[in-house]
PDB file of C-alpha atoms in Angstrom:
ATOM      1  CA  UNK A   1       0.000   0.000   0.000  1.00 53.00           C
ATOM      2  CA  UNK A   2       1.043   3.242  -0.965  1.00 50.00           C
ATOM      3  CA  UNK A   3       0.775   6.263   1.068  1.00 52.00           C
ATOM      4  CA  UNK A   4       1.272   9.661   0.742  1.00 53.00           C
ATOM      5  CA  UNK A   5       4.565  11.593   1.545  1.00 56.00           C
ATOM      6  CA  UNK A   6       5.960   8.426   2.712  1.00 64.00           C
ATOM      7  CA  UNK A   7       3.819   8.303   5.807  1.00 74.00           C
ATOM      8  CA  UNK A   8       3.493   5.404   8.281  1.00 81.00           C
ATOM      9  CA  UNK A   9       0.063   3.766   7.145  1.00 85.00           C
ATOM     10  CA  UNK A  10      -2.408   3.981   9.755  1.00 94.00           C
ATOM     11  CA  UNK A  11      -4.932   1.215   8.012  1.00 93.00           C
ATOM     12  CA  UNK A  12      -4.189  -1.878   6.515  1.00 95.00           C
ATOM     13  CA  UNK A  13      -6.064  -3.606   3.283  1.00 95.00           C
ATOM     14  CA  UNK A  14      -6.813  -7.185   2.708  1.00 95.00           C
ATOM     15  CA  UNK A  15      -6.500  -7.493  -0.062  1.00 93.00           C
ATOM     16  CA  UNK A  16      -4.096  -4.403  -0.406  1.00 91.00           C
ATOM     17  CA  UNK A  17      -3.491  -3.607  -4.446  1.00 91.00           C
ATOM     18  CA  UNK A  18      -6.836  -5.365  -6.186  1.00 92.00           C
ATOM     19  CA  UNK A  19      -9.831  -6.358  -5.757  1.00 91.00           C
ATOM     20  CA  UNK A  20     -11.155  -9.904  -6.934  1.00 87.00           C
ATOM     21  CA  UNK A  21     -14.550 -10.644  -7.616  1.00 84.00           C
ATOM     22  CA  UNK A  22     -15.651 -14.293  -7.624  1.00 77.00           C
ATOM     23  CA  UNK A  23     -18.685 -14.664  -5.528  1.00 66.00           C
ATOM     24  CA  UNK A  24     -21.733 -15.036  -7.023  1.00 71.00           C
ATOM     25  CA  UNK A  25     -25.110 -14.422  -5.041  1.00 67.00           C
ATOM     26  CA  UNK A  26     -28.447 -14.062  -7.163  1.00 73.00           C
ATOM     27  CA  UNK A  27     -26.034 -13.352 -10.382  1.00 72.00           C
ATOM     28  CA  UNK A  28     -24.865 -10.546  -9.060  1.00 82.00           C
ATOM     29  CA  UNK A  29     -20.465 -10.837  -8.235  1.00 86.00           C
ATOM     30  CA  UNK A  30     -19.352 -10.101  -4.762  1.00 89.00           C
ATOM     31  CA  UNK A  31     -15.673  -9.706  -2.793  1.00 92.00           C
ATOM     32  CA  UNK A  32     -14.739  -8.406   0.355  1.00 94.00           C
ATOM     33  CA  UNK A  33     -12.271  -5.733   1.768  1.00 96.00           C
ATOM     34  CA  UNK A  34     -10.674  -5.792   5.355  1.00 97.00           C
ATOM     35  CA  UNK A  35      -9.901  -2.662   6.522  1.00 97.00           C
ATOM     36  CA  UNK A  36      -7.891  -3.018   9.765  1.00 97.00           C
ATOM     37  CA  UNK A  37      -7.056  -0.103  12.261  1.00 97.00           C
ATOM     38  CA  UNK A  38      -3.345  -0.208  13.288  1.00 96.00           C
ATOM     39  CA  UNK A  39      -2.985   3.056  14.147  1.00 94.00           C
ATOM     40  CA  UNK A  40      -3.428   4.152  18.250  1.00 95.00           C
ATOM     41  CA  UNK A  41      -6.529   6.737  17.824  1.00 94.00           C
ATOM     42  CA  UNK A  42      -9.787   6.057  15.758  1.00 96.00           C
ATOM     43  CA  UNK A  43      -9.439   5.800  12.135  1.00 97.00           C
ATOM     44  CA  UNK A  44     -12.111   7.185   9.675  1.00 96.00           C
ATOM     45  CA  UNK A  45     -12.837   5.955   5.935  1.00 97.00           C
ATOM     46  CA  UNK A  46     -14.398   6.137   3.038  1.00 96.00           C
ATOM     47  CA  UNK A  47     -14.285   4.119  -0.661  1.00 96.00           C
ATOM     48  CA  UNK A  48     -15.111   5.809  -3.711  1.00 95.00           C
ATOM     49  CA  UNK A  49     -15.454   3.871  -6.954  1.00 93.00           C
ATOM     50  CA  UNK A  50     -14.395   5.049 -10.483  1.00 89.00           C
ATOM     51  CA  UNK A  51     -18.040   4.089 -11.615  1.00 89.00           C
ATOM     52  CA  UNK A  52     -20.329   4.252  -8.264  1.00 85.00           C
ATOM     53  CA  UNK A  53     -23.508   2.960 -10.863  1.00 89.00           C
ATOM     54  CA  UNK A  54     -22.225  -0.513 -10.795  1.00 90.00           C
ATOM     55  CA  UNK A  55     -20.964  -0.809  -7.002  1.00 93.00           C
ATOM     56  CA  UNK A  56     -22.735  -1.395  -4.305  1.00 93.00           C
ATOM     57  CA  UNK A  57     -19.958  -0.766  -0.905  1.00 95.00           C
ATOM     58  CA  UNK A  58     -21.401  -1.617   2.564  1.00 96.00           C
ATOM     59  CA  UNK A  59     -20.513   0.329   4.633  1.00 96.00           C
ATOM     60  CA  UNK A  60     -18.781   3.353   2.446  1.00 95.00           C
ATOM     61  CA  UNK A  61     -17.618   4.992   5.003  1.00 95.00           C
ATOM     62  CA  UNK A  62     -17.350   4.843   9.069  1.00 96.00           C
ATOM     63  CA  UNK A  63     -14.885   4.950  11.439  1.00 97.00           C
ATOM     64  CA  UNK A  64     -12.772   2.111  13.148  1.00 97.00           C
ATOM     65  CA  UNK A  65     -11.291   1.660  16.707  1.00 97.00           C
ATOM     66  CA  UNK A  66      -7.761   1.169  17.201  1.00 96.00           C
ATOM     67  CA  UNK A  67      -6.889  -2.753  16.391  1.00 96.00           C
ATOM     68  CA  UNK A  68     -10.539  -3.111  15.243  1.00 97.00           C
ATOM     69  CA  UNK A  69     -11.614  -4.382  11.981  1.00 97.00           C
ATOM     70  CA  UNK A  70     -14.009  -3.300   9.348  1.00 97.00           C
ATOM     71  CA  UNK A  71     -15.272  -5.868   7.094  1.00 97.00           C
ATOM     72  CA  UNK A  72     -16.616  -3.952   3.492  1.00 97.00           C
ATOM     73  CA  UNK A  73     -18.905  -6.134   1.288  1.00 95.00           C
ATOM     74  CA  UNK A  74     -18.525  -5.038  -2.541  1.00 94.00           C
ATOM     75  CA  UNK A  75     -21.397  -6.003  -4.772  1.00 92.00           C
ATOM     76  CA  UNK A  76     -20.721  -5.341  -9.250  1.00 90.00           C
ATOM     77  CA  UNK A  77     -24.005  -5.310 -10.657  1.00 86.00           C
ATOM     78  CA  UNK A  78     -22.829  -4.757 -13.899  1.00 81.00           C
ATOM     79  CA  UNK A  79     -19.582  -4.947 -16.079  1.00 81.00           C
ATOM     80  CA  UNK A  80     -16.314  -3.903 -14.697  1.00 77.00           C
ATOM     81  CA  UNK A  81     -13.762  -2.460 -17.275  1.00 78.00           C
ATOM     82  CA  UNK A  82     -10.619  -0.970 -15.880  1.00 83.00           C
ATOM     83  CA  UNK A  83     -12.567   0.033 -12.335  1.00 91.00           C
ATOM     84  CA  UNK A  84     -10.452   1.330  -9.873  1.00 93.00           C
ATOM     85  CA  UNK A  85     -11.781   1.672  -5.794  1.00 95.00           C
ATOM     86  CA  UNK A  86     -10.263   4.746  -4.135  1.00 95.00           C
ATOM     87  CA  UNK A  87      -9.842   3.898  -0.375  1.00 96.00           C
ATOM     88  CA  UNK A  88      -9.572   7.781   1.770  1.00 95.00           C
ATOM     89  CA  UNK A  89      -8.803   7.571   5.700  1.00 95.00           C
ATOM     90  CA  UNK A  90      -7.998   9.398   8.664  1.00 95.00           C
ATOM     91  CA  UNK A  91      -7.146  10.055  12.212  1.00 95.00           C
ATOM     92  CA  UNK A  92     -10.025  11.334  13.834  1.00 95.00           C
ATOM     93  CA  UNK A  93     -11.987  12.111  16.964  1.00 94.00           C
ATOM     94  CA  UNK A  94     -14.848  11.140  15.997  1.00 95.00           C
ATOM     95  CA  UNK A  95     -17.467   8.154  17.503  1.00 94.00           C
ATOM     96  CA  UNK A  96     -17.678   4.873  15.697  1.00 93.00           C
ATOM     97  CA  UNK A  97     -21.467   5.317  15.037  1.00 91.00           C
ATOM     98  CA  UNK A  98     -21.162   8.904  14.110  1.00 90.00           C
ATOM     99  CA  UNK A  99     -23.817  10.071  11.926  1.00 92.00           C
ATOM    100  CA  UNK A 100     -23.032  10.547   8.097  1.00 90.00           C
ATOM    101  CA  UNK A 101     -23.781  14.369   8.203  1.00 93.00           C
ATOM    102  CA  UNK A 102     -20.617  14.305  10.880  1.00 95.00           C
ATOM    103  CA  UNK A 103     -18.366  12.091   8.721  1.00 94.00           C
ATOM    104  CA  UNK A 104     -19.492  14.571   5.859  1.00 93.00           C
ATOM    105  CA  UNK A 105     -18.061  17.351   7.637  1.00 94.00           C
ATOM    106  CA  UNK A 106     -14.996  15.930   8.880  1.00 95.00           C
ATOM    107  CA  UNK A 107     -13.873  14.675   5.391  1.00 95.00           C
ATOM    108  CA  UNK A 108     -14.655  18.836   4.631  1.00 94.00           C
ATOM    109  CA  UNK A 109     -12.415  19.976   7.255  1.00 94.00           C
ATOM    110  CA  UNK A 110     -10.021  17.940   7.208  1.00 91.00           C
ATOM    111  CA  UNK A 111      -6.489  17.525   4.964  1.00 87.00           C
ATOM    112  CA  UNK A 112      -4.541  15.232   6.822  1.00 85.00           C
ATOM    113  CA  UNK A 113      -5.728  11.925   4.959  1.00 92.00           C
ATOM    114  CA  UNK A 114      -4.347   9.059   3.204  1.00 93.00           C
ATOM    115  CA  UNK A 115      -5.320   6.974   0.079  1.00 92.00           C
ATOM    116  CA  UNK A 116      -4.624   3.942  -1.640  1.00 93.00           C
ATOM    117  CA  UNK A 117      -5.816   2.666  -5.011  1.00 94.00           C
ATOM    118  CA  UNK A 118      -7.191  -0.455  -5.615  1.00 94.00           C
ATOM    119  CA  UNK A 119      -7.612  -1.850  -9.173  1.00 93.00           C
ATOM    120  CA  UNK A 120     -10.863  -4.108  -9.978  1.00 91.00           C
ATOM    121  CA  UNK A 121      -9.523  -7.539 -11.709  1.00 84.00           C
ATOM    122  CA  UNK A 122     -11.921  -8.812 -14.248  1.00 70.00           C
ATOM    123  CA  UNK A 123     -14.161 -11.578 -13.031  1.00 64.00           C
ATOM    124  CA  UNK A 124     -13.486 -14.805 -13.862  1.00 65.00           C
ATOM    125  CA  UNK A 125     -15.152 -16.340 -16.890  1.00 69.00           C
ATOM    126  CA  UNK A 126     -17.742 -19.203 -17.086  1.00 73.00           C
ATOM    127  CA  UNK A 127     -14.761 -21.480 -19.206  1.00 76.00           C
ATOM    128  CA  UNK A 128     -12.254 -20.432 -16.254  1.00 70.00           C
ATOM    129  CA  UNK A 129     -14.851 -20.876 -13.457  1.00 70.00           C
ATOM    130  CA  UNK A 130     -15.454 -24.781 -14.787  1.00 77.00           C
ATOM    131  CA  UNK A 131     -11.730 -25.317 -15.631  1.00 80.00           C
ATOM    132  CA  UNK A 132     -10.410 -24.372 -11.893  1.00 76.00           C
ATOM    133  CA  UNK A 133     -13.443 -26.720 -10.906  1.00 78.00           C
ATOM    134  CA  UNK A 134     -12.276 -29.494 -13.060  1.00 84.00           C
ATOM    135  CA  UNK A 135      -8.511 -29.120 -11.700  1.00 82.00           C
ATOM    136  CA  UNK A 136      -9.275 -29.010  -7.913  1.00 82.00           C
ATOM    137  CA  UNK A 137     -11.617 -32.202  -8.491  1.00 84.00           C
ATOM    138  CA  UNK A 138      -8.812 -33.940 -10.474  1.00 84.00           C
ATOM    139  CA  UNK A 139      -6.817 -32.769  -7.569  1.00 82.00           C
ATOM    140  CA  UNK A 140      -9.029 -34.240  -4.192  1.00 81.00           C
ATOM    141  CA  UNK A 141      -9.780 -37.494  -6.287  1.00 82.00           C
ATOM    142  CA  UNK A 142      -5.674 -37.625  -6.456  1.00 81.00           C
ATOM    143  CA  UNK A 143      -5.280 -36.869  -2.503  1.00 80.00           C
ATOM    144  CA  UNK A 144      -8.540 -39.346  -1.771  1.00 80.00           C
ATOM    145  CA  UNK A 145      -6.804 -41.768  -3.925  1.00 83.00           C
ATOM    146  CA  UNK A 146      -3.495 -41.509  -2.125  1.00 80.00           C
ATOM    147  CA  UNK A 147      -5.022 -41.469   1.352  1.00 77.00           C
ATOM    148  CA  UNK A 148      -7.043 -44.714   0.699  1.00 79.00           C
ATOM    149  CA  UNK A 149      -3.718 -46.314  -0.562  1.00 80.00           C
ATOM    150  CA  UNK A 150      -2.038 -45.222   2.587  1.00 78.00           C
ATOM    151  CA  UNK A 151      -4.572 -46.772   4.744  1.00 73.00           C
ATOM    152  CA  UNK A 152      -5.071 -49.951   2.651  1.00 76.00           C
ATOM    153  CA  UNK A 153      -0.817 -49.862   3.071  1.00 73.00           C
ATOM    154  CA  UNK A 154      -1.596 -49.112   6.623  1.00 63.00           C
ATOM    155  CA  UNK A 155      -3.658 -52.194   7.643  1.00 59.00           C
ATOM    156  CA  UNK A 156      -1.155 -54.462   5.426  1.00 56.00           C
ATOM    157  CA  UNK A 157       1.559 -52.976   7.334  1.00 56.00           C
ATOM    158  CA  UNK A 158      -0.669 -53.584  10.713  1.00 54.00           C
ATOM    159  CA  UNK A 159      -1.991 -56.947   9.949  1.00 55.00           C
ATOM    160  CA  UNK A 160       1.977 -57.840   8.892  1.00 54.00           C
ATOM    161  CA  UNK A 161       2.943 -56.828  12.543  1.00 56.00           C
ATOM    162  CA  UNK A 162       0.337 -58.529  14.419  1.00 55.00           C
ATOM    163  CA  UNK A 163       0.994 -61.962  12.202  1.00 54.00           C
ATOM    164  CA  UNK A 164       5.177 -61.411  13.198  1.00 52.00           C
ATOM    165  CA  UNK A 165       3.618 -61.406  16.920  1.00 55.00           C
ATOM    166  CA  UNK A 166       1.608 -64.351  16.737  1.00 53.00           C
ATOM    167  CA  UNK A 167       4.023 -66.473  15.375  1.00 50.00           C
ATOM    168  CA  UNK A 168       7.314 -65.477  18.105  1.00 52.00           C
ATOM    169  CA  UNK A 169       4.941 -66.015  20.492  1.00 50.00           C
ATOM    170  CA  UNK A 170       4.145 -69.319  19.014  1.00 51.00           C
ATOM    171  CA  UNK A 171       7.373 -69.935  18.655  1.00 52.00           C
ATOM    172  CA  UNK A 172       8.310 -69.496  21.992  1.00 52.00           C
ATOM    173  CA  UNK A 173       5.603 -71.750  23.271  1.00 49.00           C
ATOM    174  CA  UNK A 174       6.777 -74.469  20.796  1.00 45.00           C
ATOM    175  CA  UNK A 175      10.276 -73.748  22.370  1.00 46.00           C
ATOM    176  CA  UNK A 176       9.523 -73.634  25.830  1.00 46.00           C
ATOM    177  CA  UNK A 177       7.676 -76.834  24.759  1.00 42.00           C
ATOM    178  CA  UNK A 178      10.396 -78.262  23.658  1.00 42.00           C
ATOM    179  CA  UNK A 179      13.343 -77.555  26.038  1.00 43.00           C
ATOM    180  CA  UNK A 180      11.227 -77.719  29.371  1.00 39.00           C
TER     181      UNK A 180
END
């Protein structure tokens, strides 16, 4: 994350450079950004979108405790082409549930913020969705396929090791037999 004049970033991003878009609910895409408070006073944000039309951001903007997280839910209800998600914060005074008029104000007043950028990667497509589908299958039928040959190995090995201790302990009843 980039910020500006080579400050110390008071927020961290999950993901931090671009956001991914592969949840589907009711057709429409979804992702999810983590904003995290690091810094040791409240934190205030807000996410702007290069086209707001086709977004839907809950929340777009509030304000975060100190080592408290924010969890944003990004909805595309359309087409993304070369989208970008501007991401503004701030230390600030201000309560967590402040009311938007306040935030409104504060973002007026004040001019010590940071930013970061984060570019919109294009959603997967239906032939990319099915092939990553077919090569994680092809992948757990591999691992179940493994893990029922270790087992099967498993018991052989097992069944080996109780057969070795039946028969030295029939040998040494045969022996004991036999030299007593």
């Amino acid at each position: 994350m980039k910020t500006q004049k080579g400050e110390a970033p008071i927020l961290l991003m999950e993901p931090s450079s671009e956001i991914h878009f592969g949840n589907s609910h009711e057709g429409v895409l979804q992702a999810t950004l983590l904003l995290k408070n690091i810094h040791n006073q409240r934190v205030a944000f807000k996410i702007k979108s290069s086209v707001k039309e086709i977004y839907r951001v809950d929340p777009h903007q509030g304000v975060i405790e100190p080592a408290q997280k924010v969890v944003v839910n990004i909805a595309l209800e359309g087409k993304a082409s070369n989208d970008a998600f501007k991401v503004i914060f701030a230390p600030t005074l201000l309560e967590v549930n402040s009311p938007h008029s306040q935030l409104a104000e504060f973002w007026k007043s004040t001019s010590a913020v940071q930013t970061c950028k984060l570019k919109v990667s294009d959603p997967p497509t239906n032939d990319q969705l099915f092939s990553q589908l077919e090569r994680l299958t092809s992948q757990y039928n591999s691992l179940q396929q493994k893990y029922t040959q270790t087992l099967t190995s498993k018991k052989t090995q097992s069944s080996f090791g109780v057969l070795h201790v039946a028969v030295f302990f029939a040998m040494g009843l045969v022996s004991g037999y036999f030299y007593s």
